[in-house]
Amino acid sequence: MDLEVENGGIEEDRVRVWGKSLPVPSVQEMVRNDSESVPERYIQENDNRPLNSALCSELSEIPVIDFSLLINGNEDELNKLDFACIEWGFFQIINHGVAEEVLHDMKAAVAAFFSLSLDEKKKYSMPENDLQGYGQAYVVSEEQKLDWGDLIFLMTSPLEARNMKYWPNSVPGFKEAVDEYSREVERVSEEIMANMSLLMGMDKNGLKRLHVVMKQSMRMNYYPPCSRPDLVLGVSSHSDGGSITILLQDDDITGLQIKHKGGWLPVKPIPNALVVNIGDAVEAWSNGIYKSIEHRAVTNANKARMSVATFVQADEGIEIGPVESMMQDRPRMYKNVKYLDYIKHVLGRKMDGKAHTNFLKLESE
Ligand SMILES: O=C(O)CCC(=O)C(=O)O
Ligand SMILES: [Fe+2]
């Protein structure tokens, strides 16, 4: 089906690949009406069920980076960041300077949105030809397994990328809370990328320059409790296609799991910390030294969980591939491709219900 869109060029392409999602029921509403049933469409194939896939044999925690030490040029902390990006692809940051109140207001804004009536939430529904709004992403067939969660996806930066018709103005303080959090996450993500740039043999602005435009979007997730958490996934396994992702999650409910040493490892929340992970673009720029790790979210029988994933992404018009400084003593492992083509590839596979592959990798050809 060809979509009629008014935007030209890249925007049109993006809408074309992104905009095919079928409408699906709200999981939150389903659970409100009947908290026991788990419809067939949500029951994962055997191998993907939370308890059937191997858990990581090590009982370890992802690295914790002290952001205040990092930005003050502490050498040990910089080395810790390097280790985290190489061995884990995931870490938590503490002492990041984002005020507790800002984190609290952001979570409260998301909670307030999801507590609106269904009719009210539907005013911000994601239409077929857009990726922004309230709903579920990448649903293309009646057979496809569905995630046990609802979401609202918003472009947050640059300002001209925002489409305010999807911003729930019936939630008092929503815009202010997102604005403030967005600015803070931008500061934090720029500092992290500045330090990664140094580690990758560039100057501090290396990664920022490669982005041309630093784009930021937020996926706000709401996972209702599930009577059979052993059968469903809040978000099925994926890696993030952007540069880095910053995740804000509930302090007291574990849901995120990451692939580590061949098994799934739960990430235990640290109150007021932020979880950071490497996306496919940084993996490619770093020539595969930094890893974009598969992750998923599981549910539980008792409590709803919320999270906000903030994606930092480069302009779709750029070309991505390993930077020179990462190919000095290592052969090229990734090819150069237009970032837009990469996004199309990733989304195309999602739309076809296929497993994710990082087609930038030369060995995977
Ligand atoms: O909710 C979570 O813990 C993970 C969310 C996530 O991976 C995403 O939105 O990309
Ligand atoms: Fe993710």
XYZ file of C-alpha atoms and ligand atoms in Angstrom, residues 90 219 221 235-236 238-241 245 247 256 277 293 295-296 309 311, ligand 2:
19
model
C 24.544 -1.224 28.964
C 8.873 6.130 23.826
C 5.847 2.540 27.865
C 8.601 -5.576 24.748
C 9.991 -8.446 22.723
C 15.282 -6.009 20.032
C 18.287 -3.749 19.836
C 17.877 0.016 19.534
C 18.666 1.395 16.076
C 19.195 5.294 24.579
C 15.983 4.764 30.058
C 14.211 -4.856 31.709
C 22.569 1.596 26.238
C 22.843 -5.329 22.914
C 17.105 -6.442 25.341
C 13.458 -7.035 26.238
C 13.115 5.295 26.607
C 16.442 7.688 21.826
Fe 14.875 -0.736 23.541
